[in-house]
Coordinates of C-alpha atoms in Angstrom, one line a residue:
M1 CA 118.0 185.3 62.2
T2 CA 120.0 184.4 59.6
D3 CA 118.7 182.4 56.7
P4 CA 119.7 178.4 57.5
A5 CA 122.3 177.1 54.9
P6 CA 122.3 173.4 53.4
L7 CA 122.9 170.9 56.0
T8 CA 124.3 167.4 56.3
P9 CA 122.0 164.2 57.3
T10 CA 123.2 163.1 60.7
D11 CA 122.1 161.8 64.1
L12 CA 122.8 162.0 67.5
T13 CA 126.0 159.9 67.5
G14 CA 127.2 161.0 64.5
G15 CA 125.5 158.0 61.9
P16 CA 123.1 158.7 59.4
T17 CA 119.1 160.0 59.9
R18 CA 116.1 160.4 58.3
G19 CA 116.2 164.0 59.4
V20 CA 118.1 167.3 58.2
G21 CA 120.7 168.9 60.6
E22 CA 124.7 169.6 60.8
P23 CA 126.7 167.1 62.6
G24 CA 125.4 165.9 65.7
D25 CA 122.3 168.0 65.2
Q26 CA 118.8 166.4 64.2
V27 CA 117.9 163.5 66.1
R28 CA 115.0 161.0 66.3
P29 CA 113.6 157.9 68.7
G30 CA 114.5 154.4 67.7
R31 CA 117.9 155.3 67.2
R32 CA 120.4 152.0 67.9
P33 CA 122.3 152.8 71.3
R34 CA 125.5 153.5 70.7
R35 CA 128.3 150.3 71.9
D36 CA 131.3 150.4 73.9
G37 CA 134.0 149.9 71.9
E38 CA 132.7 151.9 68.9
G39 CA 135.2 154.8 68.6
P40 CA 135.7 157.9 70.8
R41 CA 132.4 159.0 72.8
D42 CA 131.8 163.4 72.5
V43 CA 131.7 163.9 75.9
K44 CA 131.2 167.7 75.5
P45 CA 128.3 168.8 77.5
V46 CA 124.9 169.6 75.5
I47 CA 123.1 172.2 74.8
L48 CA 119.8 171.0 73.5
T49 CA 117.1 173.4 71.1
V50 CA 113.3 172.4 70.8
D51 CA 111.4 174.2 67.9
D52 CA 108.7 172.6 65.9
D53 CA 109.4 175.3 62.8
P54 CA 112.3 173.3 61.2
S55 CA 113.8 176.5 59.9
V56 CA 113.9 178.3 63.1
S57 CA 115.4 175.1 64.4
R58 CA 118.0 175.0 61.9
A59 CA 119.0 178.8 62.8
V60 CA 119.1 178.1 66.3
A61 CA 121.2 175.5 66.3
R62 CA 123.7 177.1 63.7
D63 CA 124.1 180.3 65.9
L64 CA 124.8 178.5 68.9
R65 CA 127.6 176.4 67.0
R66 CA 129.0 179.3 65.9
R67 CA 129.7 180.6 69.5
Y68 CA 130.1 177.3 71.5
A69 CA 131.0 174.0 68.9
E70 CA 134.2 174.2 70.6
D71 CA 133.2 173.5 73.9
Y72 CA 129.7 172.3 73.8
R73 CA 127.8 169.7 71.3
V74 CA 124.5 171.6 69.9
V75 CA 121.9 169.0 69.5
R76 CA 118.3 169.8 68.1
A77 CA 114.8 168.4 68.0
E78 CA 111.2 169.2 66.8
T79 CA 109.3 167.8 69.0
G80 CA 109.3 167.5 72.9
S81 CA 108.8 164.5 73.0
D82 CA 111.7 163.6 71.2
A83 CA 113.7 166.3 72.8
L84 CA 113.0 164.3 76.0
D85 CA 114.2 160.7 74.4
V86 CA 117.5 162.7 74.1
I87 CA 117.8 163.6 77.2
R88 CA 117.3 160.2 78.7
E89 CA 119.6 159.0 76.6
V90 CA 122.5 161.7 77.8
V91 CA 121.5 161.2 81.2
L92 CA 122.4 157.2 81.0
R93 CA 125.5 157.5 79.1
G94 CA 126.4 159.5 82.5
E95 CA 126.9 162.8 79.9
Q96 CA 125.7 166.7 80.9
V97 CA 123.0 168.6 79.3
A98 CA 124.2 172.3 80.5
V99 CA 121.3 174.4 78.7
L100 CA 117.8 173.8 77.4
L101 CA 115.8 176.4 75.1
A102 CA 112.6 175.7 74.4
D103 CA 109.8 177.5 71.9
Y104 CA 106.9 178.1 73.9
R105 CA 104.5 177.6 70.8
M106 CA 104.7 173.8 70.0
P107 CA 102.1 171.6 69.2
Q108 CA 101.5 168.4 71.7
M109 CA 103.9 169.7 74.2
N110 CA 104.7 173.6 74.7
G111 CA 107.7 174.6 75.7
V112 CA 106.7 174.7 79.3
E113 CA 105.6 171.4 79.7
F114 CA 108.9 170.3 78.0
L115 CA 110.7 172.0 80.6
E116 CA 108.6 170.7 83.1
S117 CA 109.3 167.2 82.4
A118 CA 112.6 168.1 81.7
M119 CA 113.6 169.4 85.2
D120 CA 113.3 166.1 86.1
L121 CA 115.6 164.8 84.4
V122 CA 118.2 167.3 84.4
P123 CA 117.5 169.7 87.5
Q124 CA 120.8 171.0 87.0
A125 CA 120.4 172.2 83.4
R126 CA 119.9 176.0 82.5
R127 CA 116.8 176.6 81.3
A128 CA 115.2 179.2 78.6
L129 CA 112.2 179.6 76.8
L130 CA 111.6 181.1 73.1
T131 CA 108.8 183.4 72.8
A132 CA 107.2 186.2 70.3
Y133 CA 106.5 189.5 71.1
A134 CA 102.8 188.6 72.1
D135 CA 104.0 185.7 73.9
T136 CA 104.2 187.7 77.5
S137 CA 101.9 185.3 79.5
A138 CA 103.7 182.6 78.7
A139 CA 107.2 184.1 79.6
I140 CA 105.1 184.8 83.0
A141 CA 104.3 180.8 83.1
A142 CA 107.4 179.7 82.4
I143 CA 108.9 181.7 85.5
N144 CA 106.3 180.7 87.6
V145 CA 105.6 176.9 86.7
V146 CA 109.5 175.8 85.7
D147 CA 111.6 178.8 86.9
V148 CA 113.4 179.5 83.9
D149 CA 116.5 181.4 83.6
H150 CA 115.5 183.5 81.0
Y151 CA 113.4 184.3 78.0
L152 CA 114.4 185.2 74.8
L153 CA 112.5 187.3 72.3
K154 CA 112.3 185.8 68.6
P155 CA 114.2 187.0 66.4
W156 CA 117.6 187.7 68.3
E157 CA 119.3 190.1 65.5
P158 CA 122.1 190.2 65.9
P159 CA 123.2 187.5 68.5
E160 CA 126.0 188.6 69.8
E161 CA 124.0 191.6 71.3
K162 CA 120.5 189.1 71.7
L163 CA 121.4 186.2 72.4
Y164 CA 124.9 185.3 73.2
P165 CA 124.8 187.1 76.3
V166 CA 122.0 185.4 77.7
I167 CA 123.6 181.9 76.8
D168 CA 127.3 183.2 78.5
D169 CA 125.2 184.1 81.8
M170 CA 123.7 180.4 81.7
L171 CA 126.4 178.4 80.9
T172 CA 128.4 180.5 83.7
S173 CA 125.9 179.6 85.9
W174 CA 125.6 175.6 85.3
K175 CA 129.6 175.4 85.4
R176 CA 129.5 176.8 88.8
D177 CA 127.2 174.8 90.6
G178 CA 127.0 171.7 87.7
K179 CA 128.3 168.1 88.6
P180 CA 131.4 166.5 86.5
P181 CA 130.2 163.7 83.7
E182 CA 130.7 160.3 85.4
H183 CA 131.1 157.3 82.5
K184 CA 130.6 154.1 85.0
T185 CA 128.3 151.6 84.8
K186 CA 125.0 152.5 87.1
I187 CA 123.1 150.2 89.4
L188 CA 119.4 151.2 90.3
G189 CA 118.1 149.3 93.4
H190 CA 117.0 148.7 96.9
P191 CA 119.7 148.5 99.4
W192 CA 118.3 145.6 100.9
S193 CA 117.5 143.5 98.0
P194 CA 119.3 140.4 97.4
E195 CA 119.0 140.5 93.2
S196 CA 120.6 144.5 93.8
Y197 CA 123.4 142.9 96.0
E198 CA 124.1 140.3 94.0
V199 CA 124.9 142.7 90.9
R200 CA 127.0 144.9 92.8
D201 CA 128.9 142.3 94.1
F202 CA 128.8 140.4 91.1
L203 CA 130.8 144.1 89.6
A204 CA 133.0 144.6 92.4
R205 CA 134.6 141.4 92.7
N206 CA 134.9 142.1 88.7
L207 CA 136.9 144.9 89.5
V208 CA 134.7 146.8 86.9
P209 CA 134.2 150.7 88.3
Y210 CA 130.3 151.5 89.0
R211 CA 128.0 153.7 90.9
W212 CA 125.4 152.7 92.9
Y213 CA 121.8 154.4 93.2
N214 CA 119.3 153.6 95.7
V215 CA 115.8 154.2 93.8
E216 CA 114.3 155.6 97.0
D217 CA 116.8 158.8 96.6
P218 CA 116.1 161.9 94.1
D219 CA 118.8 160.9 91.8
G220 CA 117.8 157.3 91.4
K221 CA 114.6 158.1 90.9
R222 CA 115.5 160.7 88.2
L223 CA 117.6 158.1 86.6
L224 CA 114.7 155.1 86.8
A225 CA 112.6 157.6 85.3
A226 CA 115.3 157.9 82.4
A227 CA 115.7 154.3 82.1
G228 CA 111.9 154.1 81.2
K229 CA 111.8 151.4 84.4
G230 CA 109.6 151.0 87.3
P231 CA 110.3 149.7 90.7
A232 CA 109.4 146.2 89.6
D233 CA 112.2 146.3 87.2
V234 CA 115.0 146.8 89.9
P235 CA 118.0 146.1 89.9
V236 CA 118.3 147.7 86.8
V237 CA 121.8 148.5 85.5
V238 CA 122.7 150.8 83.1
T239 CA 126.3 150.3 80.8
T240 CA 128.2 152.9 79.9
S241 CA 126.7 153.0 76.3
G242 CA 123.8 154.0 78.0
D243 CA 121.5 150.5 78.0
A244 CA 119.4 150.1 80.5
M245 CA 118.9 146.1 81.3
S246 CA 116.4 144.9 83.9
R247 CA 117.4 142.3 86.4
P248 CA 120.4 140.9 84.3
S249 CA 121.5 137.6 84.5
L250 CA 125.0 137.4 85.5
T251 CA 125.8 136.4 82.1
D252 CA 124.0 139.0 80.4
L253 CA 125.6 141.8 82.7
A254 CA 129.6 140.2 82.5
N255 CA 128.5 140.3 78.4
A256 CA 127.4 143.9 79.0
V257 CA 130.3 145.5 80.9
G258 CA 133.1 143.8 79.0
L259 CA 134.1 140.8 80.6
D260 CA 134.5 137.5 78.3
T261 CA 131.8 134.8 78.3
T262 CA 132.4 132.9 75.1
P263 CA 135.6 130.6 74.6
R264 CA 137.3 131.5 71.3
G265 CA 138.2 127.9 70.7
D266 CA 136.2 124.7 70.8
F267 CA 139.6 122.2 72.1
Y268 CA 141.9 123.3 74.8
D269 CA 145.2 121.3 76.0
V270 CA 143.9 122.2 79.6
V271 CA 140.3 123.5 81.0
I272 CA 140.9 125.1 84.8
V273 CA 137.8 125.1 86.5
G274 CA 137.5 128.2 88.9
S275 CA 140.1 131.1 89.7
G276 CA 140.9 131.3 92.8
P277 CA 144.7 130.7 94.0
A278 CA 144.7 127.4 92.8
G279 CA 143.5 127.9 89.4
L280 CA 145.2 131.0 88.8
G281 CA 148.2 129.4 89.8
A282 CA 147.5 126.6 87.5
A283 CA 146.8 129.1 84.6
V284 CA 149.9 131.1 84.5
Y285 CA 152.4 127.8 84.5
A286 CA 149.9 126.5 81.9
A287 CA 149.9 129.5 79.6
S288 CA 153.7 130.5 80.3
E289 CA 154.3 126.7 79.0
G290 CA 152.7 127.3 76.0
L291 CA 149.6 125.1 76.9
K292 CA 146.4 126.2 75.3
T293 CA 144.4 127.1 78.3
V294 CA 141.0 128.2 79.8
V295 CA 139.8 129.5 83.1
L296 CA 136.2 129.3 83.7
E297 CA 134.3 131.1 86.4
R298 CA 131.1 131.3 87.6
S299 CA 131.4 134.4 89.6
A300 CA 134.6 136.2 89.9
A301 CA 138.3 135.4 89.8
G302 CA 140.0 135.4 93.3
G303 CA 137.8 133.3 95.2
Q304 CA 137.4 133.5 99.0
A305 CA 141.1 134.9 98.8
G306 CA 140.0 137.8 96.5
Q307 CA 137.3 138.6 99.2
S308 CA 140.2 138.4 102.0
S309 CA 140.5 142.4 103.2
R310 CA 144.3 141.8 104.0
I311 CA 146.3 138.7 103.6
E312 CA 149.6 139.2 105.2
N313 CA 151.0 135.6 105.6
Y314 CA 151.9 135.3 101.5
L315 CA 155.0 135.2 100.6
G316 CA 156.5 138.3 99.4
F317 CA 154.4 140.8 100.8
P318 CA 155.8 142.1 103.9
D319 CA 153.3 144.6 104.5
G320 CA 150.0 142.5 103.6
V321 CA 147.9 142.7 100.6
A322 CA 144.5 142.6 99.6
G323 CA 142.9 139.7 98.6
A324 CA 141.5 141.3 95.9
Q325 CA 145.1 143.1 94.2
L326 CA 147.1 139.8 94.8
T327 CA 144.6 138.0 92.7
D328 CA 143.5 140.7 89.9
R329 CA 147.9 140.6 89.6
A330 CA 147.4 137.0 89.3
R331 CA 145.0 137.3 86.7
R332 CA 146.3 140.3 84.2
Q333 CA 149.2 137.9 84.5
A334 CA 147.7 134.5 83.1
V335 CA 145.6 136.6 80.5
R336 CA 149.0 138.0 79.3
L337 CA 150.5 135.2 79.2
G338 CA 148.1 133.5 77.0
A339 CA 145.2 132.4 79.2
E340 CA 141.3 132.8 78.6
L341 CA 139.3 133.7 81.3
L342 CA 135.6 133.1 80.9
T343 CA 133.3 135.0 83.7
A344 CA 130.2 133.9 84.3
R345 CA 130.1 130.4 83.2
S346 CA 128.8 127.4 85.6
V347 CA 130.1 124.1 85.3
V348 CA 127.8 121.3 85.5
G349 CA 129.0 118.1 84.0
L350 CA 132.2 116.6 83.3
K351 CA 133.0 112.9 81.8
A352 CA 135.3 111.4 79.4
K353 CA 135.0 112.0 75.7
G354 CA 137.5 109.3 74.0
P355 CA 141.0 110.5 74.7
A356 CA 139.3 113.6 75.3
R357 CA 137.4 115.6 78.5
E358 CA 134.3 117.0 78.1
I359 CA 133.0 120.0 80.2
T360 CA 129.0 120.9 80.5
F361 CA 128.0 124.4 81.3
D362 CA 124.8 125.4 82.6
D363 CA 123.4 126.5 79.4
G364 CA 124.0 123.1 77.7
E365 CA 127.3 124.0 76.0
T366 CA 130.4 121.9 76.4
L367 CA 134.1 121.8 75.9
L368 CA 136.9 120.1 75.0
A369 CA 140.0 119.3 76.6
H370 CA 142.7 117.1 76.4
A371 CA 142.9 117.5 80.6
V372 CA 141.4 119.2 83.1
V373 CA 142.0 121.0 86.4
L374 CA 139.7 121.0 89.3
A375 CA 140.3 124.3 91.1
T376 CA 136.9 124.7 92.5
G377 CA 137.7 126.1 96.3
V378 CA 134.9 126.2 98.9
S379 CA 132.1 127.7 100.3
Y380 CA 131.4 128.7 103.3
R381 CA 128.6 126.6 105.1
Q382 CA 124.8 127.8 105.4
L383 CA 123.5 129.6 108.7
D384 CA 121.7 127.3 111.0
A385 CA 119.6 130.1 112.6
E386 CA 116.3 130.6 112.2
G387 CA 114.6 132.7 109.8
A388 CA 118.4 133.0 108.4
D389 CA 117.4 132.0 104.9
A390 CA 114.7 134.8 104.5
L391 CA 117.3 137.7 105.4
L392 CA 120.0 136.7 102.9
G393 CA 121.2 139.7 101.0
R394 CA 118.7 142.0 103.2
G395 CA 121.7 142.1 105.9
I396 CA 122.9 138.4 106.2
Y397 CA 126.4 137.7 103.6
Y398 CA 128.7 134.9 103.1
G399 CA 132.0 136.3 103.1
S400 CA 133.4 139.8 103.1
A401 CA 131.0 141.3 100.8
S402 CA 133.4 144.7 100.6
T403 CA 130.3 146.1 98.8
E404 CA 128.5 146.5 102.3
A405 CA 131.6 148.5 104.5
A406 CA 129.8 151.8 103.7
A407 CA 126.5 150.9 105.0
C408 CA 128.4 149.3 108.2
A409 CA 129.4 153.0 109.4
D410 CA 128.7 153.5 113.0
Q411 CA 126.5 150.4 113.0
H412 CA 126.9 147.0 115.2
V413 CA 128.2 144.2 112.8
V414 CA 128.5 140.6 113.7
I415 CA 130.6 138.2 112.1
V416 CA 130.2 134.7 112.0
G417 CA 133.5 132.0 112.5
G418 CA 136.8 131.5 114.4
A419 CA 139.4 130.7 111.2
N420 CA 141.7 133.3 109.2
S421 CA 138.7 134.9 107.0
A422 CA 136.5 135.6 110.1
G423 CA 139.6 137.2 112.0
Q424 CA 140.9 139.5 108.4
A425 CA 136.8 140.6 108.1
A426 CA 136.5 141.6 111.8
V427 CA 139.6 143.7 111.6
F428 CA 138.4 144.9 108.0
F429 CA 134.7 146.1 109.2
S430 CA 136.1 147.1 112.7
T431 CA 137.6 150.5 110.6
H432 CA 133.6 151.4 109.6
A433 CA 131.6 150.0 112.3
A434 CA 131.3 151.3 115.8
Q435 CA 131.3 147.7 117.5
V436 CA 132.0 144.4 115.9
T437 CA 130.7 140.7 117.5
L438 CA 132.7 137.9 116.6
V439 CA 130.7 134.9 117.3
V440 CA 132.9 131.6 117.9
R441 CA 131.3 128.4 118.2
G442 CA 134.6 127.0 119.8
D443 CA 136.5 128.1 123.2
S444 CA 139.2 129.8 121.9
L445 CA 140.7 131.4 118.4
T446 CA 143.7 129.9 118.7
K447 CA 142.7 126.2 117.2
S448 CA 142.0 127.9 114.0
M449 CA 143.4 131.2 113.7
S450 CA 147.1 132.5 113.0
S451 CA 148.8 134.5 115.9
Y452 CA 149.4 137.6 113.6
L453 CA 145.0 137.7 113.1
I454 CA 144.5 137.5 117.0
E455 CA 146.6 139.9 118.5
Q456 CA 145.3 142.2 115.7
V457 CA 141.5 141.4 116.4
E458 CA 142.4 141.7 120.7
A459 CA 144.3 145.1 120.0
R460 CA 140.6 146.7 118.6
D461 CA 139.1 147.9 121.2
N462 CA 135.9 147.9 119.3
I463 CA 136.3 144.3 118.5
E464 CA 134.2 141.7 121.0
V465 CA 135.2 138.4 120.7
R466 CA 132.1 136.1 122.3
T467 CA 133.8 132.1 122.1
C468 CA 131.3 129.1 122.7
T469 CA 128.6 131.2 121.3
Q470 CA 126.2 130.1 118.2
I471 CA 123.5 132.3 116.1
E472 CA 120.3 130.8 117.6
K473 CA 118.0 133.5 115.5
V474 CA 117.5 136.6 113.6
E475 CA 115.0 138.9 112.9
G476 CA 114.0 141.9 110.6
E477 CA 111.1 142.8 108.5
E478 CA 112.8 144.5 105.2
H479 CA 116.2 144.1 106.5
L480 CA 117.9 141.7 109.7
S481 CA 117.3 144.5 112.6
A482 CA 118.5 141.7 115.6
V483 CA 120.6 138.4 116.6
T484 CA 119.8 136.3 119.0
L485 CA 123.1 134.9 121.0
F486 CA 122.9 131.7 123.1
D487 CA 125.8 131.2 125.0
K488 CA 127.1 127.6 125.6
T489 CA 128.6 127.5 128.3
T490 CA 126.2 129.5 130.5
G491 CA 123.0 128.6 128.9
Q492 CA 122.1 132.3 128.6
R493 CA 120.6 133.6 125.7
E494 CA 120.6 137.5 124.0
V495 CA 119.6 139.5 121.8
V496 CA 121.8 141.9 120.3
D497 CA 120.8 144.7 118.0
A498 CA 122.7 144.4 114.1
E499 CA 122.0 145.0 110.8
H500 CA 125.0 143.3 109.2
L501 CA 125.9 139.7 109.8
F502 CA 128.4 138.0 107.6
V503 CA 128.8 134.1 107.9
F504 CA 132.5 132.8 107.5
I505 CA 132.0 128.7 108.6
G506 CA 133.2 126.1 107.7
A507 CA 134.0 124.6 104.2
A508 CA 131.5 123.2 101.6
P509 CA 133.6 122.0 98.8
L510 CA 131.9 123.2 95.1
T511 CA 132.2 119.7 93.5
D512 CA 128.4 118.3 94.1
W513 CA 128.2 118.3 90.2
L514 CA 131.5 115.7 90.1
D515 CA 129.0 113.4 91.5
G516 CA 129.4 109.3 90.1
E517 CA 132.6 110.7 87.9
V518 CA 134.9 111.1 90.4
V519 CA 135.9 109.5 94.1
R520 CA 134.6 112.1 97.1
D521 CA 135.1 111.9 100.3
A522 CA 132.2 111.7 102.9
R523 CA 131.9 115.5 103.2
G524 CA 132.8 115.8 98.8
F525 CA 136.3 116.6 98.7
V526 CA 137.9 115.0 95.6
V527 CA 140.2 112.3 96.7
T528 CA 143.7 112.2 94.9
G529 CA 146.8 110.0 94.0
P530 CA 147.8 107.6 96.8
E531 CA 144.8 108.0 98.2
L532 CA 142.7 106.3 95.8
L533 CA 144.5 102.8 96.1
V534 CA 142.4 100.5 98.3
E535 CA 144.7 97.8 99.7
G536 CA 146.9 98.3 96.3
R537 CA 144.2 98.2 93.9
R538 CA 143.5 101.0 91.3
P539 CA 140.2 102.6 92.0
D540 CA 137.4 101.6 89.4
G541 CA 137.3 102.0 85.8
W542 CA 141.0 103.3 85.6
D543 CA 142.6 102.2 82.8
L544 CA 146.4 103.0 82.4
P545 CA 149.4 101.2 83.4
R546 CA 149.9 103.1 86.1
D547 CA 148.7 104.6 89.5
P548 CA 147.0 108.3 89.9
Y549 CA 149.5 110.7 90.1
L550 CA 149.8 113.0 93.2
L551 CA 147.0 114.9 92.3
E552 CA 144.9 113.3 89.9
S553 CA 141.5 112.2 90.8
S554 CA 140.0 108.5 90.1
L555 CA 139.7 109.7 86.3
P556 CA 142.7 109.8 84.3
G557 CA 143.8 113.1 83.1
V558 CA 141.4 115.4 85.6
F559 CA 143.7 116.8 88.5
V560 CA 142.6 118.9 91.0
A561 CA 143.9 121.4 93.0
G562 CA 143.5 123.4 96.0
D563 CA 140.2 123.6 98.7
A564 CA 138.7 121.3 97.0
R565 CA 140.7 118.4 97.5
A566 CA 140.8 115.8 99.9
D567 CA 143.2 116.7 102.8
S568 CA 144.4 119.8 101.2
V569 CA 146.2 122.5 103.5
K570 CA 143.8 125.5 103.1
R571 CA 145.9 128.7 102.8
V572 CA 146.5 130.8 99.7
A573 CA 150.7 129.6 99.4
S574 CA 149.8 125.9 99.2
A575 CA 146.9 126.7 96.6
V576 CA 148.8 128.7 94.5
G577 CA 151.6 126.0 94.7
E578 CA 149.2 123.3 94.0
G579 CA 148.3 125.1 91.1
A580 CA 151.4 124.7 89.6
L581 CA 152.1 121.3 90.4
A582 CA 148.9 120.2 88.4
V583 CA 150.1 121.8 85.4
T584 CA 153.4 119.8 85.6
L585 CA 151.6 116.4 86.2
V586 CA 149.4 118.0 83.3
H587 CA 152.5 117.6 80.7
R588 CA 153.2 114.0 82.1
Y589 CA 149.8 113.1 81.0
L590 CA 150.1 114.6 77.9
A591 CA 153.7 113.0 77.0
E592 CA 151.3 109.5 77.6
Q593 CA 149.1 110.2 74.8

């Protein structure tokens, strides 16, 4: 071993530290995690050395860098606990540890104990123990306890003969069996947990790449331990920068993965509430025409259309298009043209504020605009079946829930509904499941499903259509296991085994928060335009010398587009058209101010 040379203070990520070492060398606990966007990440695999003697530690790191610095990042630590902290951070960031070199005779945690703990975190890393001539018993213990690949005798001068051949052999073995690095957001949770499903669905619908880990599996347990969390903390979300978040709110999650949640301004020409086809259509036209525009979305862009596995009757797509693909194109188009899109923001209030219109968020914050376009869409009605509420997110889902497709492989899937969304889901899941049962309350699909979808449903041998039937009861302990079907024609009941049930029934407008502010019909849909006139009289509180515009609500300057509007046509193309028309009417309204 040669004497160490003067070194530069740095930590694992290249910032200053109170320890000493070469760049990327010395580490210390408690360092600030590097955030996404703070510069390029060094993704070289790590060679980690642990020795409590600073001079030996520096010498080991220096000799390793001379040979391996081009392809590997050499990191050193002087205690086993510090080294384990390094490993946890590397694992959470999706990076790799290739080789561990640990001195045997260290206080508090010796080399064997360290390697034994490290095995749980990085089982594929190759392990070597550094020992003195007299420590043959340590070598035997290391072989028996932690299955070390090699043990090295100190000193190893010259390294070309006594160190590098050993490391070369370990690295060759590791590269043969190692896994590639994975820089994705990680979700650690239970497969039948509603909270875990909500996180997975939110990221999937916002097109954020992630990797799912079941905490009951070895890899999930390993990552949960690396994050310093336990079963009670799940779901745990580990960001690409290595931050571990336990049971995050959707707003915190959105911020962590880089989605926008905070408006850049406090006053806009137009605020659009909802980012389904109507909201995105309005955003594209408003932004392209120079209006300062912000879109507010509580979950993910696309609405129900974004969850459709395939839309085949939208103009310009002769081969059909996935709902997520169509709405993502619209989202990117709106953003490119200058619209802001805020995610995970729930709107709970709307009122006139002089000539402006004020939007209130669920956290109490407010936003002002000259005009508002309501494009909140609809949600599926709740399934009226015994036991359904208790199994929500544990086998029962509202909407397509494409994140569950892999789990449906070779299973029996039940789909409730008779309109296009249900038909699209039936066709989609039939490519994964062994059998799909489509439960329809009416006596025929022709009343509410497009003919092209009916033909596709009938062409699938593993889709069974049960008309005049409803779900009466669902059962299951940790997750759904059985469904009771009631045939209204025969009066017979049948219990069928099923682990997945997807609900597409009815349409409940998301307008409860508008109660008292705008006129709604008996079902909650917002009434607009000429329909607001009763015997030629304008609605109460209307203070303009004209009748409401076609898509204008009873509150001047507030327009409605898409499914939330009373008597609207529930189709993607009509929603986009109404969004565009709403912007034209916004221009007319602004010209009056």
